[in-house]
């Protein structure tokens, strides 16, 4: 069974004209997942992400973000009702086994950036009821719960805020996986100590190979492993090597995505215009990508450091992932081939592709304990 811990495809699902049952081209349509390629690449499913961009830490900001998050949740639900023969909702570890046995695809839900919860962590309960089984506290900048690894102003809380500690406690009580990708190292260390269940990194890398705030150094990875946690390896090129691109590329992409956030696509013509604008940026300022071997190096390093029980895959599809030789999920079988050549046992390979993630999910289910 092949599960990815972090699928950003819900960002693509509500593009007018997007059809998940049709095949797309990663460099032309900027879509890395659809049913034809899930079948070809052998991806059974994973955690489909309710992502909310970070905004102002104000009552209005929280309210807007909450509406945004519920919209993203409804987009995932719509995919499952529109394609009920292909996708099924999953909330327990056993569900994945049952769903795959029926030849269908597994849809767990997760939150990336808990910002929409505002100052009221009991809002997490409604997301649990909607099927969410993983919560990532923070994104690119500090929020009310935790310091981000990439905030240009540096840490604000020295790790977790008091509300962030309460959120982890609530996630433990509800039976949700705590995801510390994007969090500052200090917040990650605190979460490992505080959480009564193993913490995961849903899409991160090894700092030993490339020093970037989104990657995690060996000492912390060993703490994560000692607590039973799992790092799922990312394929976002900028976290894997120094990219050789025109600085204007980043600015142009940021401007395009800001525009998209402010003016969501309303028609197929809007979608076409957006995709063309994106291709134009690639033509004017060509992208640079890390390589398939760079991704494998992070897998091998984590395997050597932590053992097979603590690694998984969270390649950040439709969220910035993709490298030369692995631009979409059709390349996933090459990861298995490379692991075989590197001497991984079938048992280790199976653990990495899904068993470790399901072990953590089973652990949090069993630990569910509402006061
Ligand atoms: Zn992310």
PDB file of C-alpha atoms and ligand atoms in Angstrom, residues 6 112 139 182 203 214 316, ligand 1:
ATOM      1  CA  UNK A   6       0.752  15.338   2.524  1.00  0.00           C
ATOM      2  CA  UNK A 112      -1.887  22.369   7.295  1.00  0.00           C
ATOM      3  CA  UNK A 139       3.026  27.321   8.145  1.00  0.00           C
ATOM      4  CA  UNK A 182       7.034  23.877   9.025  1.00  0.00           C
ATOM      5  CA  UNK A 203       6.735  16.732   4.487  1.00  0.00           C
ATOM      6  CA  UNK A 214      12.469  23.408   6.645  1.00  0.00           C
ATOM      7  CA  UNK A 316       4.404  17.807  -1.318  1.00  0.00           C
TER       8      UNK A 316
HETATM    9 ZN1  LIG B   1       3.902  22.726   3.394  1.00  0.00          ZN
END
